[in-house]
Amino acid sequence: MTYDMLLLRFGEFTLKGKNRSRFERSVHNHIKSVLRPFPKANIIKEYGRLYVELNGESPEALAGALKKVFGLVSISPVRVCPSELDSIIKTAVEFVGQKELTKETTFKVTARRVWKPFPHSSQEMNHLVGSPLLRAYPQLKVQVKNPEIELRIEIRQERTYLFYEVIPGVGGFPLGTNGKAMLLLSGGIDSPVAGWEAMRRGLEIQCVHFYSYPYTSQLAKEKVMELTRILSGYAGRLKLHLVPFTDVQTSFVGIGQDNLIITLMRRAMLRIATTLAEKEGALAIVTGDSLGQVASQTLASMNVIGRATDLPILRPLVTSDKNEIIRTAIDIGTYETSILPYEDCCTLFVPKSPTTNPNLHVVERVEASLEQLAARIEAAVAGTETLIIKPDTNIGASSPNDEEPVVNEDWF
Ligand code: ATP
Ligand code: MG
């Protein structure tokens, strides 16, 4: 099947009047970056729409790459011709002729006249194109409901587009157009998915990971770096803050409050993330919490844990079922890495019966009794190393780097 272009459709953000050009720029940059491996493909912007000229590139491969572009609602590989009746009919006949037509292949034509000065209405065009098709291919049979082939024709001033398929994109808002947030990224299944959902909603994210060397290994850290690398495929590049958490975490061990350890740890994580957020100009914290999944994710736990920060905590997965989360993890490519068996800092020192209903006053009293805690939290922030990770970063060989971060628009 020969196609000339991909037609790209965008979603809800096109409605937002004054932000439109910022959104369009972000989408345009994102598309440029995902199409970099396809040098012949050419992006064209015309009458407020975006198209990609194939110039011999595979439409399937391009559509696959474009599924990483947030804000893109659907993609159609199209054939183009001048907006003149004769040429539309001729192109339609040739285009349909490229399909494998068996006896009694059902079909219909759906024309849409967007350019009103075109002399034939949408209805007329269905017949004007349908009849020559039936004459050329007698095996075709018209069927209005669920035909095997639906030839869609969109008549615009600049040209006419013919296509069959509408391939869904990921939708959402263009990357980074809704502000910045810190993602608490563990090595688990949930938080990478939460990060992707946040990005899809237009958030620029920076990842924060807490590790407890020597209780957690280099491999556990590399696993999180690899997850960040996979997520960076949706963002161009991502910052990863690696926070040394051992001293903070061991503050809570052996104080006779084992069932509160997770609650205390989570609150400390939020405090540290909040300080990092302030430094980075982020306005929210994103977590992979899903209601009821584990003891620290009951409503009562979320309540007590969440009070450790003034920033809004965004929990994109709060009402998702585990199966849905796993499906998304597989789709976005993080699942295989997430299930690698390396330990997380939270699985250390985990009590037999973590509380599902912590008491805020008790928790606050325990924290107040730990004289070293505030200093250790400060030290953890000071000891944080920040990496910039890109899709082509070599994780095994990587070491802290001091590359300057760049603003979102230049990311690609
Ligand atoms: P995940 O699969 O994301 O690890 P989970 O179901 O295992 O989630 P928890 O381990 O209870 O849940 O963690 C809840 C959330 O707390 C995580 O989704 C993540 O946002 C954050 N979190 C947990 N451990 C860490 C860590 N070591 N570093 C950064 N964030 C963490
Ligand atoms: Mg976890």
XYZ file of N, CA, C and O in Angstrom, residues 118-291:
696
model
N -15.537 23.904 -2.519
C -15.506 22.724 -3.398
C -16.925 22.462 -3.887
O -17.874 22.452 -3.090
N -17.117 22.246 -5.183
C -18.480 22.293 -5.741
C -19.409 21.136 -5.366
O -20.609 21.224 -5.628
N -18.911 20.060 -4.773
C -19.806 18.944 -4.457
C -19.870 18.705 -2.948
O -18.849 18.720 -2.275
N -21.070 18.464 -2.442
C -21.229 18.265 -1.001
C -20.645 16.906 -0.599
O -20.358 16.064 -1.455
N -20.527 16.698 0.706
C -19.999 15.423 1.215
C -20.851 14.264 0.704
O -20.338 13.257 0.212
N -22.181 14.426 0.824
C -23.108 13.385 0.350
C -22.912 13.052 -1.129
O -22.798 11.892 -1.512
N -22.860 14.122 -1.933
C -22.658 13.908 -3.379
C -21.360 13.171 -3.643
O -21.289 12.289 -4.502
N -20.325 13.547 -2.902
C -19.012 12.935 -3.134
C -19.035 11.435 -2.840
O -18.354 10.658 -3.509
N -19.808 11.025 -1.822
C -19.883 9.585 -1.534
C -20.320 8.827 -2.785
O -19.787 7.777 -3.112
N -21.290 9.406 -3.504
C -21.779 8.747 -4.723
C -20.834 8.946 -5.893
O -20.564 8.023 -6.656
N -20.345 10.173 -6.023
C -19.463 10.480 -7.167
C -18.191 9.643 -7.155
O -17.621 9.348 -8.196
N -17.730 9.265 -5.963
C -16.541 8.412 -5.892
C -16.936 6.936 -5.809
O -16.276 6.067 -6.393
N -18.031 6.653 -5.097
C -18.462 5.255 -4.929
C -18.799 4.576 -6.248
O -18.388 3.427 -6.481
N -19.503 5.281 -7.142
C -19.925 4.635 -8.401
C -18.748 4.182 -9.274
O -18.723 3.028 -9.713
N -17.767 5.047 -9.545
C -16.621 4.568 -10.332
C -15.871 3.420 -9.659
O -15.334 2.543 -10.361
N -15.864 3.391 -8.337
C -15.193 2.289 -7.641
C -15.921 0.973 -7.897
O -15.305 -0.067 -8.164
N -17.248 1.040 -7.856
C -18.046 -0.169 -8.099
C -17.877 -0.661 -9.532
O -17.849 -1.864 -9.794
N -17.765 0.305 -10.454
C -17.564 -0.092 -11.854
C -16.188 -0.725 -12.048
O -16.029 -1.723 -12.734
N -15.168 -0.114 -11.401
C -13.799 -0.621 -11.584
C -13.592 -1.967 -10.898
O -12.836 -2.802 -11.372
N -14.273 -2.156 -9.773
C -14.065 -3.386 -8.985
C -15.421 -4.015 -8.683
O -16.009 -3.786 -7.620
N -15.941 -4.824 -9.604
C -17.297 -5.370 -9.445
C -17.418 -6.276 -8.218
O -18.521 -6.538 -7.750
N -16.288 -6.733 -7.680
C -16.381 -7.590 -6.482
C -16.747 -6.801 -5.222
O -17.057 -7.381 -4.194
N -16.690 -5.477 -5.287
C -17.051 -4.659 -4.119
C -18.561 -4.641 -3.912
O -19.329 -4.656 -4.865
N -18.922 -4.601 -2.637
C -20.348 -4.533 -2.320
C -20.541 -3.439 -1.258
O -19.846 -3.450 -0.230
N -21.445 -2.524 -1.533
C -21.626 -1.426 -0.572
C -22.292 -1.936 0.702
O -23.252 -2.703 0.658
N -21.726 -1.526 1.833
C -22.345 -1.856 3.124
C -22.101 -0.668 4.045
O -20.953 -0.283 4.286
N -23.174 -0.111 4.560
C -23.033 1.125 5.324
C -22.510 0.861 6.725
O -21.704 1.610 7.271
N -22.978 -0.267 7.315
C -22.577 -0.556 8.703
C -21.394 -1.522 8.716
O -21.451 -2.591 8.115
N -20.321 -1.129 9.410
C -19.124 -1.956 9.557
C -18.615 -2.606 8.277
O -18.426 -3.818 8.228
N -18.365 -1.836 7.252
C -17.798 -2.439 6.032
C -16.340 -2.847 6.281
O -15.703 -2.340 7.201
N -15.852 -3.775 5.423
C -14.445 -4.167 5.579
C -13.515 -3.019 5.205
O -12.462 -2.850 5.772
N -13.918 -2.268 4.183
C -13.109 -1.125 3.768
C -13.940 0.139 3.888
O -15.036 0.225 3.344
N -13.432 1.098 4.637
C -14.078 2.410 4.636
C -13.072 3.400 4.066
O -12.051 3.698 4.696
N -13.351 3.870 2.866
C -12.461 4.856 2.250
C -12.909 6.234 2.699
O -14.015 6.673 2.404
N -12.061 6.896 3.460
C -12.411 8.234 3.932
C -11.719 9.269 3.066
O -10.555 9.099 2.704
N -12.463 10.294 2.743
C -11.935 11.343 1.868
C -12.155 12.679 2.550
O -13.285 13.020 2.897
N -11.081 13.383 2.779
C -11.198 14.686 3.421
C -10.769 15.746 2.419
O -9.614 15.787 2.007
N -11.712 16.587 2.058
C -11.425 17.578 1.010
C -11.084 18.909 1.650
O -11.923 19.516 2.329
N -9.863 19.335 1.489
C -9.416 20.620 2.027
C -8.939 21.487 0.888
O -8.723 21.011 -0.216
N -8.753 22.765 1.204
C -8.364 23.694 0.140
C -7.026 23.318 -0.488
O -6.887 23.262 -1.701
N -6.056 23.013 0.378
C -4.698 22.781 -0.132
C -4.609 21.479 -0.912
O -3.922 21.391 -1.921
N -5.302 20.444 -0.454
C -5.342 19.170 -1.167
C -6.399 18.265 -0.529
O -7.033 18.642 0.455
N -6.532 17.083 -1.106
C -7.500 16.117 -0.576
C -6.750 14.907 -0.051
O -5.757 14.474 -0.625
N -7.249 14.400 1.076
C -6.594 13.265 1.736
C -7.493 12.041 1.658
O -8.679 12.120 1.967
N -6.909 10.905 1.270
C -7.673 9.654 1.229
C -7.025 8.670 2.205
O -5.796 8.525 2.190
N -7.831 8.024 3.018
C -7.246 7.101 3.998
C -8.280 6.095 4.482
O -9.491 6.264 4.281
N -7.774 5.027 5.112
C -8.648 3.994 5.671
C -8.608 3.974 7.194
O -9.592 3.727 7.856
N -7.410 4.172 7.710
C -7.201 3.888 9.130
C -7.141 5.133 9.979
O -6.644 6.169 9.552
N -7.591 5.002 11.238
C -7.368 6.029 12.244
C -6.690 5.305 13.409
O -7.338 4.586 14.162
N -5.383 5.462 13.503
C -4.609 4.732 14.512
C -4.555 5.575 15.783
O -4.153 6.734 15.741
N -4.991 5.014 16.924
C -5.000 5.850 18.133
C -3.597 6.226 18.617
O -2.673 5.420 18.570
N -3.433 7.464 19.081
C -2.195 7.902 19.735
C -2.407 7.889 21.243
O -3.444 7.419 21.717
N -1.469 8.407 22.025
C -1.640 8.343 23.483
C -2.494 9.470 24.038
O -2.954 9.389 25.175
N -2.688 10.535 23.296
C -3.528 11.630 23.786
C -2.867 12.419 24.904
O -1.647 12.404 25.054
N -3.668 13.098 25.694
C -3.138 13.905 26.791
C -2.709 15.289 26.344
O -3.209 15.815 25.340
N -1.803 15.867 27.122
C -1.298 17.217 26.834
C 0.157 17.156 26.410
O 0.906 16.311 26.899
N 0.583 18.076 25.556
C 1.990 18.093 25.155
C 2.910 18.181 26.367
O 2.587 18.830 27.367
N 4.038 17.522 26.217
C 4.986 17.397 27.308
C 5.380 18.742 27.915
O 5.754 19.675 27.222
N 5.302 18.802 29.237
C 5.817 19.974 29.939
C 4.948 21.206 29.855
O 5.359 22.280 30.284
N 3.731 21.084 29.347
C 2.903 22.279 29.190
C 1.999 22.530 30.395
O 1.269 23.507 30.414
N 2.034 21.637 31.386
C 1.186 21.849 32.558
C 1.983 21.999 33.848
O 1.445 21.806 34.937
N 3.269 22.300 33.737
C 4.064 22.541 34.940
C 5.012 21.408 35.275
O 5.121 20.428 34.537
N 5.683 21.563 36.418
C 6.760 20.641 36.772
C 6.473 19.947 38.105
O 5.954 20.586 39.027
N 6.806 18.663 38.208
C 6.585 17.926 39.456
C 7.727 16.939 39.687
O 8.423 16.551 38.749
N 7.917 16.574 40.957
C 8.931 15.580 41.310
C 8.262 14.211 41.391
O 7.267 14.042 42.103
N 8.822 13.231 40.700
C 8.291 11.862 40.740
C 9.113 11.039 41.714
O 10.326 10.913 41.553
N 8.453 10.466 42.732
C 9.161 9.540 43.620
C 9.237 8.209 42.894
O 8.234 7.513 42.728
N 10.428 7.900 42.457
C 10.613 6.723 41.598
C 11.323 5.625 42.365
O 12.499 5.748 42.716
N 10.589 4.549 42.655
C 11.206 3.380 43.285
C 11.590 2.444 42.152
O 11.505 2.795 40.983
N 11.981 1.239 42.489
C 12.289 0.294 41.417
C 11.090 -0.576 41.077
O 11.213 -1.548 40.339
N 9.915 -0.217 41.626
C 8.749 -1.092 41.476
C 8.013 -0.908 40.153
O 8.493 -0.239 39.237
N 6.842 -1.513 40.087
C 6.044 -1.460 38.850
C 5.272 -0.146 38.760
O 5.104 0.424 37.684
N 4.831 0.339 39.924
C 3.848 1.425 39.912
C 4.409 2.808 39.605
O 3.851 3.540 38.782
N 5.498 3.169 40.271
C 5.930 4.571 40.125
C 6.363 4.942 38.703
O 6.087 6.071 38.280
N 7.005 4.042 37.921
C 7.288 4.451 36.537
C 6.005 4.714 35.742
O 5.948 5.650 34.929
N 4.982 3.919 36.017
C 3.698 4.121 35.315
C 3.088 5.458 35.743
O 2.599 6.232 34.907
N 3.177 5.734 37.053
C 2.650 7.015 37.552
C 3.375 8.168 36.865
O 2.761 9.177 36.488
N 4.680 8.019 36.680
C 5.470 9.072 36.034
C 5.043 9.280 34.586
O 4.909 10.409 34.112
N 4.801 8.172 33.914
C 4.368 8.264 32.517
C 2.987 8.928 32.423
O 2.743 9.797 31.573
N 2.098 8.539 33.340
C 0.753 9.143 33.343
C 0.849 10.657 33.595
O 0.116 11.440 32.991
N 1.763 11.017 34.493
C 1.935 12.455 34.797
C 2.464 13.188 33.569
O 1.991 14.272 33.229
N 3.425 12.566 32.886
C 3.962 13.208 31.675
C 2.884 13.331 30.613
O 2.798 14.319 29.896
N 2.069 12.300 30.524
C 1.004 12.335 29.515
C 0.028 13.474 29.773
O -0.603 14.008 28.863
N -0.090 13.825 31.042
C -0.985 14.929 31.388
C -0.295 16.283 31.229
O -0.798 17.298 31.692
N 0.872 16.283 30.637
C 1.555 17.544 30.350
C 2.532 18.000 31.417
O 3.005 19.127 31.376
N 2.823 17.146 32.414
C 3.783 17.556 33.431
C 5.202 17.253 32.985
O 5.467 16.213 32.392
N 6.087 18.187 33.308
C 7.511 17.888 33.186
C 7.894 17.242 34.511
O 7.570 17.766 35.573
N 8.530 16.095 34.476
C 8.888 15.461 35.748
C 10.401 15.379 35.928
O 11.157 15.345 34.961
N 10.783 15.363 37.209
C 12.157 15.018 37.586
C 12.028 13.845 38.549
O 11.125 13.823 39.385
N 12.910 12.864 38.426
C 12.797 11.669 39.267
C 13.629 11.818 40.532
O 14.722 12.385 40.511
N 13.084 11.296 41.639
C 13.804 11.277 42.913
C 13.819 9.846 43.405
O 12.758 9.220 43.541
N 14.997 9.319 43.669
C 15.089 7.952 44.176
C 15.906 7.927 45.457
O 16.954 8.552 45.564
N 15.383 7.174 46.443
C 16.066 7.026 47.729
C 16.729 5.656 47.773
O 16.065 4.645 47.549
N 18.014 5.657 48.075
C 18.708 4.368 48.172
C 19.438 4.291 49.504
O 19.778 5.315 50.106
N 19.649 3.053 49.961
C 20.252 2.867 51.277
C 21.500 2.016 51.182
O 21.524 0.886 51.659
N 22.511 2.584 50.580
C 23.785 1.894 50.480
C 24.363 1.738 51.892
O 24.253 2.682 52.665
N 24.942 0.633 52.285
C 25.211 -0.577 51.506
C 24.093 -1.620 51.576
O 24.261 -2.720 51.091
N 22.948 -1.227 52.177
C 21.862 -2.219 52.286
C 21.217 -2.480 50.927
O 20.702 -3.547 50.664
N 21.198 -1.454 50.093
C 20.743 -1.687 48.718
C 21.972 -1.626 47.812
O 22.916 -0.872 48.083
N 21.951 -2.410 46.753
C 23.151 -2.591 45.936
C 23.236 -1.595 44.781
O 22.258 -0.892 44.465
N 24.377 -1.570 44.166
C 24.577 -0.776 42.950
C 23.580 -1.202 41.870
O 23.065 -0.390 41.114
N 23.294 -2.518 41.850
C 22.354 -3.013 40.825
C 20.967 -2.414 41.002
O 20.268 -2.117 40.036
N 20.562 -2.228 42.277
C 19.248 -1.638 42.538
C 19.222 -0.198 42.011
O 18.224 0.253 41.437
N 20.333 0.496 42.177
C 20.426 1.870 41.710
C 20.395 1.910 40.172
O 19.705 2.730 39.569
N 21.123 0.975 39.582
C 21.150 0.938 38.110
C 19.769 0.598 37.532
O 19.408 1.041 36.447
N 19.028 -0.206 38.297
C 17.676 -0.537 37.844
C 16.823 0.746 37.750
O 16.089 0.953 36.784
N 16.953 1.604 38.740
C 16.196 2.856 38.729
C 16.704 3.785 37.619
O 15.931 4.488 36.965
N 18.022 3.745 37.401
C 18.566 4.544 36.295
C 18.026 4.033 34.964
O 17.687 4.820 34.062
N 17.925 2.723 34.852
C 17.384 2.147 33.615
C 15.901 2.532 33.444
O 15.457 2.859 32.339
N 15.146 2.503 34.535
C 13.735 2.931 34.437
C 13.649 4.391 34.001
O 12.807 4.766 33.177
N 14.539 5.197 34.542
C 14.562 6.613 34.146
C 14.920 6.736 32.668
O 14.343 7.553 31.933
N 15.854 5.905 32.234
C 16.255 5.943 30.818
C 15.044 5.611 29.923
O 14.795 6.287 28.928
N 14.288 4.587 30.319
C 13.121 4.214 29.514
C 12.110 5.373 29.495
O 11.596 5.747 28.444
N 11.870 5.960 30.669
C 10.930 7.092 30.721
C 11.446 8.287 29.918
O 10.661 9.052 29.357
N 12.768 8.439 29.847
C 13.316 9.581 29.102
C 12.998 9.474 27.609
O 13.033 10.469 26.888
N 12.669 8.254 27.163
C 12.254 8.076 25.770
C 10.977 8.854 25.464
O 10.653 9.115 24.313
N 10.257 9.236 26.525
C 9.024 10.016 26.343
C 9.262 11.500 26.602
O 8.350 12.294 26.505
N 10.482 11.847 27.000
C 10.716 13.221 27.439
C 11.964 13.846 26.842
O 12.225 15.015 27.075
N 12.739 13.089 26.099
C 13.985 13.642 25.564
C 15.144 13.437 26.512
O 16.150 12.850 26.192
N 14.972 13.933 27.735
C 15.940 13.663 28.794
C 15.251 13.892 30.124
O 14.251 14.609 30.197
N 15.795 13.245 31.168
C 15.179 13.377 32.488
C 16.263 13.568 33.530
O 17.336 12.978 33.436
N 15.947 14.351 34.548
C 16.845 14.455 35.694
C 16.492 13.355 36.682
O 15.311 13.106 36.944
N 17.514 12.752 37.249
C 17.312 11.767 38.321
C 18.130 12.198 39.529
O 19.355 12.325 39.446
N 17.429 12.440 40.636
C 18.102 12.792 41.879
C 18.243 11.523 42.716
O 17.236 10.888 43.037
N 19.476 11.176 43.056
C 19.716 9.981 43.867
C 20.036 10.432 45.294
O 21.035 11.120 45.531
N 19.132 10.051 46.202
C 19.245 10.555 47.578
C 19.783 9.459 48.495
O 19.177 8.382 48.603
N 20.906 9.731 49.189
C 21.421 8.737 50.146
C 20.535 8.722 51.390
O 20.453 9.722 52.107
N 19.884 7.593 51.605
C 18.796 7.566 52.590
C 19.138 6.732 53.830
O 18.355 6.664 54.771
N 20.332 6.120 53.840
C 20.665 5.175 54.908
C 20.546 5.791 56.306
O 19.903 5.215 57.187
N 21.147 6.955 56.477
C 21.172 7.532 57.825
C 19.774 7.948 58.287
O 19.435 7.817 59.464
N 18.996 8.440 57.372
C 17.621 8.811 57.732
C 16.853 7.553 58.125
O 16.210 7.481 59.177
N 16.993 6.556 57.280
C 16.220 5.337 57.481
C 16.601 4.637 58.785
O 15.734 4.172 59.537
N 17.914 4.572 59.080
C 18.333 3.853 60.291
C 17.948 4.625 61.559
O 17.927 4.060 62.643
N 17.593 5.915 61.398
C 17.100 6.656 62.572
C 15.847 6.014 63.149
O 15.526 6.182 64.325
N 15.121 5.324 62.303
C 13.818 4.785 62.733
C 13.912 3.348 63.230
O 12.917 2.758 63.636
N 15.107 2.796 63.134
C 15.268 1.380 63.507
C 15.666 1.284 64.977
O 16.482 2.084 65.459
N 15.077 0.318 65.671
C 15.468 0.057 67.056
C 14.946 1.084 68.043
O 15.496 1.260 69.126
N 13.905 1.812 67.685
C 13.345 2.798 68.630
C 12.005 2.315 69.190
O 11.253 3.079 69.793
N 11.727 1.049 68.943
C 10.508 0.460 69.512
C 9.234 0.893 68.796
O 8.145 0.860 69.379
N 9.366 1.349 67.543
C 8.172 1.796 66.797
C 8.121 1.097 65.453
O 7.824 1.715 64.424
N 8.434 -0.211 65.487
C 8.580 -0.919 64.215
C 7.364 -0.782 63.301
O 7.503 -0.658 62.088
N 6.187 -0.808 63.884
C 5.023 -0.767 62.996
C 4.811 0.597 62.339
O 4.004 0.742 61.435
N 5.583 1.593 62.799
C 5.472 2.927 62.179
C 6.611 3.236 61.205
O 6.648 4.316 60.607
N 7.529 2.268 61.050
C 8.739 2.570 60.258
C 8.401 3.057 58.852
O 8.943 4.061 58.376
N 7.471 2.374 58.203
C 7.153 2.759 56.815
C 6.560 4.168 56.792
O 6.903 4.987 55.945
N 5.677 4.432 57.738
C 5.064 5.765 57.797
C 6.153 6.829 57.987
O 6.168 7.859 57.286
N 7.071 6.570 58.905
C 8.135 7.537 59.189
C 9.052 7.718 57.972
O 9.446 8.841 57.639
N 9.364 6.615 57.318
C 10.222 6.692 56.135
C 9.582 7.498 55.018
O 10.200 8.343 54.384
N 8.321 7.216 54.799
C 7.622 7.928 53.733
C 7.547 9.427 54.009
O 7.663 10.252 53.114
N 7.320 9.766 55.257
C 7.261 11.198 55.596
C 8.628 11.857 55.379
O 8.708 12.974 54.884
N 9.666 11.131 55.733
C 11.014 11.682 55.510
C 11.273 11.844 54.008
O 11.835 12.855 53.563
N 10.838 10.872 53.238
C 11.005 10.976 51.772
C 10.297 12.224 51.252
O 10.834 12.956 50.418
N 9.084 12.442 51.742
C 8.334 13.606 51.253
C 9.019 14.909 51.642
O 9.031 15.865 50.872
N 9.594 14.936 52.842
C 10.273 16.174 53.273
C 11.456 16.462 52.359
O 11.676 17.598 51.933
N 12.215 15.417 52.077
C 13.391 15.594 51.213
C 12.946 15.999 49.801
O 13.482 16.933 49.202
N 11.935 15.303 49.301
C 11.446 15.613 47.947
C 10.922 17.044 47.877
O 11.053 17.727 46.857
N 10.329 17.503 48.966
C 9.788 18.869 48.996
C 10.921 19.891 48.884
O 10.818 20.876 48.140
N 12.002 19.635 49.606
C 13.152 20.551 49.514
C 13.719 20.544 48.090
O 14.035 21.596 47.528
N 13.841 19.354 47.519
C 14.346 19.278 46.135
C 13.395 19.995 45.179
O 13.823 20.677 44.253
N 12.100 19.838 45.433
C 11.103 20.497 44.568
C 11.267 22.009 44.625
O 11.206 22.702 43.597
N 11.489 22.522 45.833
C 11.668 23.975 45.973
C 12.881 24.434 45.184
O 12.842 25.449 44.489
N 13.960 23.668 45.286
C 15.185 24.040 44.553
C 14.967 24.027 43.050
O 15.574 24.810 42.317
N 14.130 23.111 42.594
C 13.963 22.913 41.149
C 12.762 23.666 40.583
O 12.469 23.571 39.392
N 12.019 24.312 41.465
C 10.839 25.033 40.997
C 9.685 24.118 40.611
O 8.882 24.454 39.746
N 9.593 22.949 41.281
C 8.474 22.030 41.004
C 7.345 22.314 41.983
O 7.579 22.702 43.129
N 6.125 22.098 41.530
C 4.966 22.491 42.346
C 4.157 21.315 42.880
O 3.091 21.509 43.453
N 4.623 20.099 42.671
C 3.866 18.942 43.172
C 4.790 17.732 43.264
O 5.900 17.732 42.722
N 4.300 16.710 43.974
C 5.037 15.446 44.094
C 4.146 14.339 43.539
O 2.954 14.282 43.861
N 4.704 13.517 42.693
C 3.941 12.416 42.084
C 4.418 11.107 42.704
O 5.618 10.868 42.809
N 3.481 10.253 43.106
C 3.864 8.926 43.624
C 3.076 7.830 42.890
O 2.088 8.103 42.212
N 3.517 6.599 43.096
C 2.835 5.455 42.491
C 1.809 4.831 43.410
O 1.396 3.690 43.184
N 1.384 5.550 44.443
C 0.408 4.990 45.385
C -0.887 4.586 44.687
O -1.379 5.293 43.809
N -1.413 3.452 45.124
C -2.692 2.981 44.613
C -3.506 2.556 45.832
O -3.029 1.761 46.642
N -4.677 3.100 45.961
C -5.440 2.958 47.213
C -5.585 1.495 47.639
O -6.047 0.659 46.865
